[in-house]
């Protein structure tokens, strides 16, 4: 069972046949549209019909309950005999665990992807340099708002573009990134010998007061609380706003937008610039890292009943995790829809309708079964990027910034642990902080009321969550 981001592949189509030929086995996949996936997972957990392998968020409450009740195989001590399934990064494997126990094969992602993407042509027109600090970011946002960067003679632009964020607190939103830049913990951090939530720190308040000032001065899109995140690129491309704080691969998505308008490297290459994480006002730098994974492949005990059955499934997944398997899942069929060019993959036969189906099956579906990276940044497969020089330069810059910012990354020490109270009461308390943050930034509540909402989080179960997180991390330290 896996996520789907478009039309489901034909079970008799070229891609499925290629994967089955590679494995020497028939493959049956229940492709579920991404928007419905969590609901479908929860229904499936409660049923007596669990598929053999499921793509799942390992910290989803429904999965945690099912795994701890014995519905999924504990793989903690079972992966060493499979050369391609042994964790490449122990930190990411631990982060994807449930209190140190591994219930799934993590799907690898870069640990450091946060960056700032900026309208390069606007910087050039106003004679501005790339930002190094949050103060520079403010100055650029102010100039983009007040100094007519598009040259149309109207005051119709703003600096920072923020969408309505689909996740809760500590879900890699622009807010979370900015708070970390100011020195707040990345979800959980040590203060006075104890782990505390990042929102219960002076740095969290300082960061949000900084951002509230930007909002009140019109330096942020006025619809930041409602802008559809699927349309995040539009204000940047359409010349309404000029700054996005997000993952670094957004830079290439924005190059795509301008390239679609005019396929001239001199044109689209002049539109997009990127820098990494920014220093706070005193010059210290705290970079925002990610978990190092995106979901896991979990194996059901209901459908995979014996150790021998488990061995057969793990051997199949081990073969898919080879370079050849990952290229197939992430890039497609060599010579059919792509050809290698060094470390990158170039699309071919793009006007052939049958090849277009192959490419869509890769992008919309089969890439969800991969565990060693994605074609956005590589891993074992090829990075897929257009051949234009601006893309090559952006890819080179992306790696350079990731390597540099890892030196100042602020990791979350509580990522591997799951508080029972949070599993039980998360639905009631998870939205308290993000909702209060939006109200504070919008001017609906003041600082004291924001602090009151933080207290309400503690009073509604957060105190118990904090106690459990501290206890679980302490136990984790003794067993690892």
Short mmCIF file of C-alpha atoms in Angstrom, two decimals:
data_model
loop_
_atom_site.label_atom_id
_atom_site.label_comp_id
_atom_site.label_asym_id
_atom_site.label_seq_id
_atom_site.Cartn_x
_atom_site.Cartn_y
_atom_site.Cartn_z
CA UNK A 1 0.00 0.00 0.00
CA UNK A 2 1.54 3.29 -1.11
CA UNK A 3 0.76 6.92 -1.80
CA UNK A 4 -0.39 8.10 -5.21
CA UNK A 5 -0.01 11.60 -6.65
CA UNK A 6 -1.95 11.23 -9.90
CA UNK A 7 -3.48 8.43 -11.96
CA UNK A 8 -2.76 4.91 -10.72
CA UNK A 9 -0.43 2.86 -12.94
CA UNK A 10 -1.91 0.15 -15.13
CA UNK A 11 -0.98 -3.22 -13.52
CA UNK A 12 -0.14 -4.38 -17.06
CA UNK A 13 1.69 -1.17 -17.96
CA UNK A 14 5.35 -0.84 -18.95
CA UNK A 15 6.60 0.34 -15.55
CA UNK A 16 4.93 -2.39 -13.53
CA UNK A 17 6.10 -5.02 -16.02
CA UNK A 18 9.66 -3.66 -15.80
CA UNK A 19 9.62 -3.81 -11.99
CA UNK A 20 8.14 -7.33 -12.00
CA UNK A 21 10.76 -8.50 -14.52
CA UNK A 22 13.51 -7.02 -12.37
CA UNK A 23 12.21 -8.74 -9.23
CA UNK A 24 11.15 -11.97 -10.89
CA UNK A 25 7.86 -11.64 -9.02
CA UNK A 26 4.35 -10.38 -9.60
CA UNK A 27 3.54 -7.17 -7.76
CA UNK A 28 0.19 -6.00 -6.44
CA UNK A 29 0.08 -2.42 -5.14
CA UNK A 30 -2.88 -0.63 -3.61
CA UNK A 31 -2.22 2.95 -4.74
CA UNK A 32 -4.10 5.44 -2.53
CA UNK A 33 -4.40 9.16 -3.39
CA UNK A 34 -2.19 11.21 -1.07
CA UNK A 35 -5.05 13.40 0.17
CA UNK A 36 -6.89 10.29 1.39
CA UNK A 37 -3.87 8.35 2.58
CA UNK A 38 -3.90 9.00 6.33
CA UNK A 39 -7.61 8.25 6.58
CA UNK A 40 -7.12 5.05 4.57
CA UNK A 41 -4.23 4.03 6.83
CA UNK A 42 -6.30 4.44 9.98
CA UNK A 43 -9.14 2.39 8.50
CA UNK A 44 -6.66 -0.29 7.41
CA UNK A 45 -5.00 -0.45 10.85
CA UNK A 46 -8.40 -1.21 12.35
CA UNK A 47 -9.19 -3.92 9.79
CA UNK A 48 -8.14 -7.55 9.50
CA UNK A 49 -6.72 -7.01 6.03
CA UNK A 50 -3.28 -5.41 6.38
CA UNK A 51 -1.15 -5.59 3.21
CA UNK A 52 2.34 -7.08 3.40
CA UNK A 53 4.16 -3.75 3.06
CA UNK A 54 2.83 -0.26 3.80
CA UNK A 55 4.28 3.21 3.29
CA UNK A 56 3.56 4.96 6.59
CA UNK A 57 4.61 7.81 8.86
CA UNK A 58 6.26 5.87 11.72
CA UNK A 59 5.02 8.37 14.30
CA UNK A 60 1.41 8.46 13.13
CA UNK A 61 -0.58 7.63 16.31
CA UNK A 62 -2.54 4.86 14.61
CA UNK A 63 0.66 3.20 13.42
CA UNK A 64 2.36 3.58 16.81
CA UNK A 65 -0.56 1.85 18.50
CA UNK A 66 -0.64 -0.91 15.90
CA UNK A 67 3.13 -1.47 15.96
CA UNK A 68 3.34 -1.57 19.74
CA UNK A 69 0.40 -3.99 19.78
CA UNK A 70 2.39 -6.37 17.57
CA UNK A 71 0.76 -5.75 14.19
CA UNK A 72 4.10 -5.00 12.46
CA UNK A 73 7.48 -6.68 12.49
CA UNK A 74 10.17 -5.21 14.75
CA UNK A 75 13.13 -4.98 12.35
CA UNK A 76 15.63 -3.56 14.84
CA UNK A 77 17.90 -6.62 14.85
CA UNK A 78 16.94 -8.09 11.48
CA UNK A 79 18.51 -5.84 8.83
CA UNK A 80 22.24 -6.56 9.10
CA UNK A 81 22.00 -9.66 6.88
CA UNK A 82 20.50 -7.63 4.01
CA UNK A 83 23.33 -5.51 2.55
CA UNK A 84 21.09 -2.90 0.93
CA UNK A 85 18.72 -2.52 3.88
CA UNK A 86 21.27 -1.79 6.59
CA UNK A 87 20.72 1.87 7.60
CA UNK A 88 23.06 4.18 5.71
CA UNK A 89 22.69 6.82 8.42
CA UNK A 90 22.23 5.66 12.04
CA UNK A 91 20.75 9.05 13.06
CA UNK A 92 18.00 8.88 10.42
CA UNK A 93 17.25 5.25 11.31
CA UNK A 94 16.94 6.21 14.98
CA UNK A 95 14.81 9.24 14.13
CA UNK A 96 12.37 7.00 12.26
CA UNK A 97 12.14 4.54 15.15
CA UNK A 98 9.54 4.28 17.89
CA UNK A 99 11.47 4.72 21.12
CA UNK A 100 14.51 3.05 19.58
CA UNK A 101 12.65 0.16 17.91
CA UNK A 102 12.71 0.10 14.10
CA UNK A 103 9.37 -0.90 12.59
CA UNK A 104 10.09 0.12 9.01
CA UNK A 105 12.74 0.85 6.38
CA UNK A 106 13.18 4.61 6.30
CA UNK A 107 12.97 6.42 2.97
CA UNK A 108 16.13 8.51 2.82
CA UNK A 109 16.01 12.29 2.52
CA UNK A 110 18.74 14.92 3.06
CA UNK A 111 19.20 16.00 6.68
CA UNK A 112 19.66 19.64 5.66
CA UNK A 113 17.30 21.05 3.03
CA UNK A 114 16.24 24.42 4.47
CA UNK A 115 17.09 27.45 2.34
CA UNK A 116 15.93 30.88 1.22
CA UNK A 117 14.91 31.36 -2.42
CA UNK A 118 14.87 34.95 -3.70
CA UNK A 119 13.95 36.83 -6.89
CA UNK A 120 17.41 37.44 -8.30
CA UNK A 121 16.23 40.02 -10.81
CA UNK A 122 14.66 42.06 -8.01
CA UNK A 123 17.89 41.97 -6.00
CA UNK A 124 19.84 43.08 -9.05
CA UNK A 125 17.43 45.90 -9.92
CA UNK A 126 17.63 47.32 -6.39
CA UNK A 127 21.37 46.75 -6.04
CA UNK A 128 20.98 44.40 -3.08
CA UNK A 129 23.26 41.59 -1.94
CA UNK A 130 22.15 38.12 -0.91
CA UNK A 131 21.20 37.96 2.79
CA UNK A 132 23.47 36.50 5.46
CA UNK A 133 21.34 37.28 8.53
CA UNK A 134 17.71 37.68 9.54
CA UNK A 135 18.28 41.44 9.63
CA UNK A 136 19.38 41.29 5.98
CA UNK A 137 16.22 39.31 5.25
CA UNK A 138 14.12 42.06 6.83
CA UNK A 139 15.92 44.77 4.83
CA UNK A 140 15.42 42.90 1.56
CA UNK A 141 11.73 42.23 2.33
CA UNK A 142 11.27 45.93 3.09
CA UNK A 143 12.98 46.96 -0.14
CA UNK A 144 10.91 44.48 -2.16
CA UNK A 145 7.78 46.00 -0.61
CA UNK A 146 8.61 49.68 -0.85
CA UNK A 147 11.07 50.20 -3.73
CA UNK A 148 9.13 48.92 -6.75
CA UNK A 149 11.38 45.96 -7.64
CA UNK A 150 9.28 45.04 -10.68
CA UNK A 151 9.49 48.59 -12.03
CA UNK A 152 5.79 49.02 -12.81
CA UNK A 153 5.46 52.23 -10.84
CA UNK A 154 2.98 50.72 -8.39
CA UNK A 155 3.29 49.65 -4.78
CA UNK A 156 1.95 46.14 -5.39
CA UNK A 157 4.73 43.84 -4.19
CA UNK A 158 5.84 42.41 -0.88
CA UNK A 159 8.83 40.51 0.44
CA UNK A 160 8.20 37.18 2.16
CA UNK A 161 5.67 34.64 0.88
CA UNK A 162 4.19 32.25 3.46
CA UNK A 163 1.33 29.80 2.79
CA UNK A 164 -1.25 28.31 5.09
CA UNK A 165 0.85 25.52 6.56
CA UNK A 166 -0.70 22.05 6.37
CA UNK A 167 1.27 20.67 9.35
CA UNK A 168 1.35 21.40 13.06
CA UNK A 169 4.16 22.85 15.17
CA UNK A 170 7.64 21.56 14.24
CA UNK A 171 6.61 20.40 10.76
CA UNK A 172 9.34 22.25 8.82
CA UNK A 173 7.21 25.34 8.21
CA UNK A 174 8.82 28.73 7.49
CA UNK A 175 7.88 29.62 11.08
CA UNK A 176 9.80 26.66 12.50
CA UNK A 177 12.85 27.47 10.38
CA UNK A 178 12.88 31.13 11.42
CA UNK A 179 12.46 30.20 15.10
CA UNK A 180 15.47 27.90 14.85
CA UNK A 181 17.50 30.70 13.23
CA UNK A 182 16.78 32.77 16.34
CA UNK A 183 18.11 29.96 18.54
CA UNK A 184 14.89 28.20 19.58
CA UNK A 185 15.13 24.40 19.87
CA UNK A 186 14.09 22.31 16.90
CA UNK A 187 10.84 21.05 18.51
CA UNK A 188 12.61 19.90 21.69
CA UNK A 189 15.83 21.17 23.25
CA UNK A 190 17.69 21.23 26.54
CA UNK A 191 17.15 24.09 28.94
CA UNK A 192 18.43 23.89 32.54
CA UNK A 193 19.06 20.16 32.27
CA UNK A 194 15.62 19.25 30.91
CA UNK A 195 14.13 18.91 27.46
CA UNK A 196 11.51 21.58 26.80
CA UNK A 197 9.36 22.27 23.73
CA UNK A 198 10.85 24.91 21.48
CA UNK A 199 7.81 27.15 21.83
CA UNK A 200 8.44 27.52 25.58
CA UNK A 201 11.63 29.54 25.09
CA UNK A 202 12.48 33.26 24.82
CA UNK A 203 13.91 32.65 21.34
CA UNK A 204 10.55 31.41 20.07
CA UNK A 205 8.90 34.63 21.24
CA UNK A 206 11.71 36.77 19.82
CA UNK A 207 11.43 35.12 16.40
CA UNK A 208 7.67 35.58 16.25
CA UNK A 209 7.88 39.21 17.38
CA UNK A 210 10.33 39.74 14.52
CA UNK A 211 7.95 38.11 12.05
CA UNK A 212 4.95 39.95 13.49
CA UNK A 213 6.73 43.21 12.77
CA UNK A 214 7.19 42.12 9.16
CA UNK A 215 3.50 41.20 8.91
CA UNK A 216 2.33 44.48 10.44
CA UNK A 217 4.53 46.46 8.03
CA UNK A 218 3.11 44.65 5.00
CA UNK A 219 6.36 42.84 4.20
CA UNK A 220 4.57 39.45 4.14
CA UNK A 221 1.73 38.40 1.83
CA UNK A 222 -1.51 39.52 3.51
CA UNK A 223 -3.13 36.11 2.92
CA UNK A 224 -0.36 34.17 4.71
CA UNK A 225 -2.95 32.44 6.94
CA UNK A 226 -5.02 31.22 3.98
CA UNK A 227 -2.78 30.94 0.87
CA UNK A 228 -3.03 27.40 -0.51
CA UNK A 229 0.39 25.78 -0.11
CA UNK A 230 -0.08 24.15 -3.53
CA UNK A 231 0.04 27.68 -4.99
CA UNK A 232 3.10 28.79 -3.04
CA UNK A 233 5.16 29.36 -6.19
CA UNK A 234 2.59 31.57 -7.90
CA UNK A 235 3.23 34.92 -6.15
CA UNK A 236 6.98 34.46 -6.71
CA UNK A 237 6.59 33.64 -10.39
CA UNK A 238 3.89 36.26 -11.00
CA UNK A 239 5.97 39.03 -9.42
CA UNK A 240 3.90 39.62 -6.30
CA UNK A 241 6.43 38.45 -3.69
CA UNK A 242 10.13 37.80 -3.76
CA UNK A 243 11.24 35.48 -0.92
CA UNK A 244 10.38 31.90 0.04
CA UNK A 245 11.77 30.01 3.04
CA UNK A 246 11.46 26.30 2.26
CA UNK A 247 13.37 23.25 1.04
CA UNK A 248 16.18 23.97 -1.40
CA UNK A 249 14.64 22.01 -4.27
CA UNK A 250 11.97 24.69 -4.55
CA UNK A 251 14.60 26.72 -6.36
CA UNK A 252 14.48 24.26 -9.24
CA UNK A 253 10.68 24.17 -9.27
CA UNK A 254 10.77 27.96 -9.67
CA UNK A 255 13.34 27.74 -12.45
CA UNK A 256 10.88 25.38 -14.15
CA UNK A 257 8.12 28.02 -13.96
CA UNK A 258 10.24 30.67 -15.65
CA UNK A 259 11.66 28.18 -18.15
CA UNK A 260 8.13 27.25 -19.19
CA UNK A 261 7.61 30.92 -20.02
CA UNK A 262 10.83 31.25 -22.02
CA UNK A 263 13.29 28.41 -22.55
CA UNK A 264 16.34 30.65 -22.53
CA UNK A 265 18.97 30.09 -19.81
CA UNK A 266 19.82 33.79 -19.76
CA UNK A 267 16.15 34.54 -19.00
CA UNK A 268 15.15 31.93 -16.42
CA UNK A 269 18.61 31.85 -14.88
CA UNK A 270 18.31 35.56 -14.02
CA UNK A 271 15.16 35.07 -11.95
CA UNK A 272 16.08 32.75 -9.08
CA UNK A 273 18.79 33.03 -6.40
CA UNK A 274 19.25 30.93 -3.27
CA UNK A 275 21.09 31.07 0.06
CA UNK A 276 21.17 28.69 2.99
CA UNK A 277 20.22 29.21 6.63
CA UNK A 278 20.64 32.71 8.07
CA UNK A 279 22.43 34.06 11.12
CA UNK A 280 20.47 35.67 13.92
CA UNK A 281 21.13 39.37 14.80
CA UNK A 282 24.14 38.64 17.06
CA UNK A 283 25.89 36.74 14.26
CA UNK A 284 25.37 33.23 15.61
CA UNK A 285 24.08 30.65 13.17
CA UNK A 286 21.60 27.86 13.92
CA UNK A 287 20.55 25.83 10.88
CA UNK A 288 17.25 23.97 10.59
CA UNK A 289 17.70 20.25 9.78
CA UNK A 290 15.08 17.75 8.73
CA UNK A 291 14.49 14.25 10.02
CA UNK A 292 16.59 12.52 7.34
CA UNK A 293 13.62 10.41 6.23
CA UNK A 294 10.13 10.66 4.77
CA UNK A 295 7.92 7.77 5.89
CA UNK A 296 9.00 4.13 6.23
CA UNK A 297 8.13 0.82 4.58
CA UNK A 298 6.54 -1.24 7.37
CA UNK A 299 5.89 -4.98 7.14
CA UNK A 300 2.65 -6.44 8.51
CA UNK A 301 2.70 -9.52 10.75
CA UNK A 302 -0.85 -10.27 9.67
CA UNK A 303 0.11 -10.88 6.04
CA UNK A 304 3.74 -11.86 6.61
CA UNK A 305 3.27 -14.48 9.30
CA UNK A 306 6.54 -16.38 9.66
CA UNK A 307 10.24 -15.59 9.85
CA UNK A 308 10.62 -17.33 6.46
CA UNK A 309 7.89 -15.12 4.97
CA UNK A 310 9.62 -12.07 6.42
CA UNK A 311 12.94 -13.16 4.92
CA UNK A 312 11.31 -13.45 1.48
CA UNK A 313 9.82 -9.94 1.76
CA UNK A 314 13.09 -8.43 3.02
CA UNK A 315 15.02 -10.09 0.17
CA UNK A 316 12.61 -8.51 -2.30
CA UNK A 317 12.96 -5.08 -0.67
CA UNK A 318 16.74 -5.58 -0.54
CA UNK A 319 16.81 -6.10 -4.30
CA UNK A 320 14.69 -2.98 -4.84
CA UNK A 321 17.21 -1.08 -2.68
CA UNK A 322 20.12 -1.84 -5.04
CA UNK A 323 21.30 0.88 -7.42
CA UNK A 324 19.57 -0.85 -10.34
CA UNK A 325 16.32 -1.09 -8.37
CA UNK A 326 16.42 2.51 -7.19
CA UNK A 327 17.15 3.80 -10.70
CA UNK A 328 14.15 1.86 -11.96
CA UNK A 329 11.81 3.18 -9.24
CA UNK A 330 13.02 6.77 -9.31
CA UNK A 331 14.12 7.37 -12.90
CA UNK A 332 12.24 4.79 -14.93
CA UNK A 333 13.35 2.63 -17.85
CA UNK A 334 16.77 3.55 -19.19
CA UNK A 335 16.68 4.22 -22.92
CA UNK A 336 12.90 4.52 -22.84
CA UNK A 337 12.09 7.66 -20.81
CA UNK A 338 15.57 8.75 -19.69
CA UNK A 339 19.28 8.47 -20.41
CA UNK A 340 22.13 8.95 -17.91
CA UNK A 341 24.43 11.94 -18.30
CA UNK A 342 27.10 11.67 -15.62
CA UNK A 343 25.30 11.79 -12.27
CA UNK A 344 22.10 13.20 -13.76
CA UNK A 345 19.28 11.81 -15.89
CA UNK A 346 17.91 13.55 -18.94
CA UNK A 347 14.38 12.87 -20.15
CA UNK A 348 14.01 11.45 -23.66
CA UNK A 349 11.11 10.65 -26.00
CA UNK A 350 9.03 13.24 -24.15
CA UNK A 351 6.54 13.68 -27.01
CA UNK A 352 5.74 9.96 -27.20
CA UNK A 353 2.39 9.42 -25.42
CA UNK A 354 3.37 5.91 -24.30
CA UNK A 355 6.64 7.16 -22.82
CA UNK A 356 4.75 9.97 -21.12
CA UNK A 357 2.74 7.30 -19.29
CA UNK A 358 5.96 5.63 -18.14
CA UNK A 359 7.25 8.94 -16.79
CA UNK A 360 3.99 9.70 -14.99
CA UNK A 361 3.93 6.22 -13.44
CA UNK A 362 7.41 6.88 -12.04
CA UNK A 363 6.68 10.38 -10.76
CA UNK A 364 3.16 9.73 -9.47
CA UNK A 365 3.61 6.27 -7.99
CA UNK A 366 6.66 4.02 -8.18
CA UNK A 367 9.04 6.53 -6.64
CA UNK A 368 7.03 6.04 -3.42
CA UNK A 369 8.52 2.54 -3.12
CA UNK A 370 12.11 3.80 -3.15
CA UNK A 371 14.19 3.97 0.03
CA UNK A 372 17.53 5.45 -1.11
CA UNK A 373 16.72 9.06 -1.98
CA UNK A 374 14.69 10.66 -4.73
CA UNK A 375 15.47 11.98 -8.18
CA UNK A 376 15.28 15.52 -6.78
CA UNK A 377 18.61 15.18 -5.00
CA UNK A 378 19.91 11.72 -5.81
CA UNK A 379 20.93 8.94 -3.53
CA UNK A 380 21.55 5.77 -5.50
CA UNK A 381 19.48 6.94 -8.47
CA UNK A 382 20.26 9.74 -10.89
CA UNK A 383 19.31 13.32 -10.13
CA UNK A 384 16.85 14.36 -12.77
CA UNK A 385 17.35 17.89 -13.93
CA UNK A 386 17.07 19.76 -17.23
CA UNK A 387 20.32 20.26 -19.10
CA UNK A 388 20.38 24.08 -18.84
CA UNK A 389 23.37 25.64 -17.09
CA UNK A 390 21.22 27.42 -14.43
CA UNK A 391 20.00 24.00 -13.23
CA UNK A 392 23.54 22.64 -13.04
CA UNK A 393 24.66 25.68 -11.06
CA UNK A 394 21.66 25.43 -8.71
CA UNK A 395 22.34 21.74 -8.10
CA UNK A 396 25.98 22.52 -7.30
CA UNK A 397 24.94 25.36 -4.96
CA UNK A 398 22.35 23.14 -3.28
CA UNK A 399 25.00 20.58 -2.29
CA UNK A 400 27.43 23.29 -1.17
CA UNK A 401 24.85 24.94 1.11
CA UNK A 402 23.72 21.60 2.56
CA UNK A 403 27.30 20.65 3.44
CA UNK A 404 27.98 24.05 5.01
CA UNK A 405 24.76 24.28 7.03
CA UNK A 406 25.12 20.77 8.46
CA UNK A 407 27.96 22.22 10.57
CA UNK A 408 25.47 24.38 12.49
CA UNK A 409 22.42 22.09 12.38
CA UNK A 410 20.19 22.03 15.48
CA UNK A 411 18.98 18.45 15.79
CA UNK A 412 15.90 17.40 17.73
CA UNK A 413 17.01 14.95 20.46
CA UNK A 414 13.43 13.74 20.96
CA UNK A 415 12.71 12.71 17.36
CA UNK A 416 12.99 8.96 18.04
CA UNK A 417 10.64 8.93 21.03
CA UNK A 418 6.86 8.83 21.05
CA UNK A 419 4.98 10.06 24.11
CA UNK A 420 1.94 7.87 24.94
CA UNK A 421 0.01 10.96 26.03
CA UNK A 422 0.75 12.66 22.70
CA UNK A 423 -0.50 9.57 20.88
CA UNK A 424 -3.67 9.59 22.97
CA UNK A 425 -4.30 13.35 23.15
CA UNK A 426 -2.45 14.74 20.15
CA UNK A 427 -5.64 15.60 18.28
CA UNK A 428 -6.71 17.82 21.18
CA UNK A 429 -3.41 19.62 21.84
CA UNK A 430 -1.38 19.57 18.61
CA UNK A 431 -3.14 22.58 17.09
CA UNK A 432 -2.97 24.84 20.18
CA UNK A 433 0.46 26.32 19.41
CA UNK A 434 0.22 26.69 15.60
CA UNK A 435 -3.22 28.29 15.93
CA UNK A 436 -2.00 30.67 18.62
CA UNK A 437 1.06 31.57 16.54
CA UNK A 438 -1.08 32.57 13.56
CA UNK A 439 -3.37 34.65 15.81
CA UNK A 440 -0.34 36.38 17.34
CA UNK A 441 1.19 37.17 13.95
CA UNK A 442 -2.18 38.43 12.71
CA UNK A 443 -2.60 40.71 15.74
CA UNK A 444 -5.64 38.85 17.09
CA UNK A 445 -3.84 38.11 20.39
CA UNK A 446 -0.94 39.81 22.18
CA UNK A 447 2.22 38.36 23.70
CA UNK A 448 0.64 37.65 27.08
CA UNK A 449 -2.24 35.82 25.43
CA UNK A 450 0.26 33.81 23.38
CA UNK A 451 1.98 32.83 26.63
CA UNK A 452 -1.45 31.91 27.97
CA UNK A 453 -1.94 29.50 25.06
CA UNK A 454 1.44 27.93 25.81
CA UNK A 455 0.24 27.40 29.40
CA UNK A 456 -3.00 25.91 28.04
CA UNK A 457 -0.94 23.39 26.07
CA UNK A 458 0.75 22.29 29.30
CA UNK A 459 -2.54 22.20 31.21
CA UNK A 460 -4.24 20.17 28.45
CA UNK A 461 -1.75 17.31 28.60
CA UNK A 462 1.51 18.93 27.61
CA UNK A 463 2.97 18.63 31.11
CA UNK A 464 2.59 14.87 30.91
CA UNK A 465 3.97 14.84 27.33
CA UNK A 466 7.08 16.73 28.50
CA UNK A 467 7.60 14.32 31.41
CA UNK A 468 7.27 11.29 29.13
CA UNK A 469 9.58 12.76 26.47
CA UNK A 470 12.29 13.40 29.06
CA UNK A 471 11.92 9.90 30.51
CA UNK A 472 11.94 8.20 27.11
CA UNK A 473 14.98 10.12 25.86
CA UNK A 474 16.83 9.25 29.07
CA UNK A 475 16.03 5.55 28.55
CA UNK A 476 17.02 5.81 24.88
CA UNK A 477 20.43 7.12 25.91
CA UNK A 478 20.98 4.04 28.08
CA UNK A 479 20.17 1.58 25.30
CA UNK A 480 22.03 3.21 22.40
#
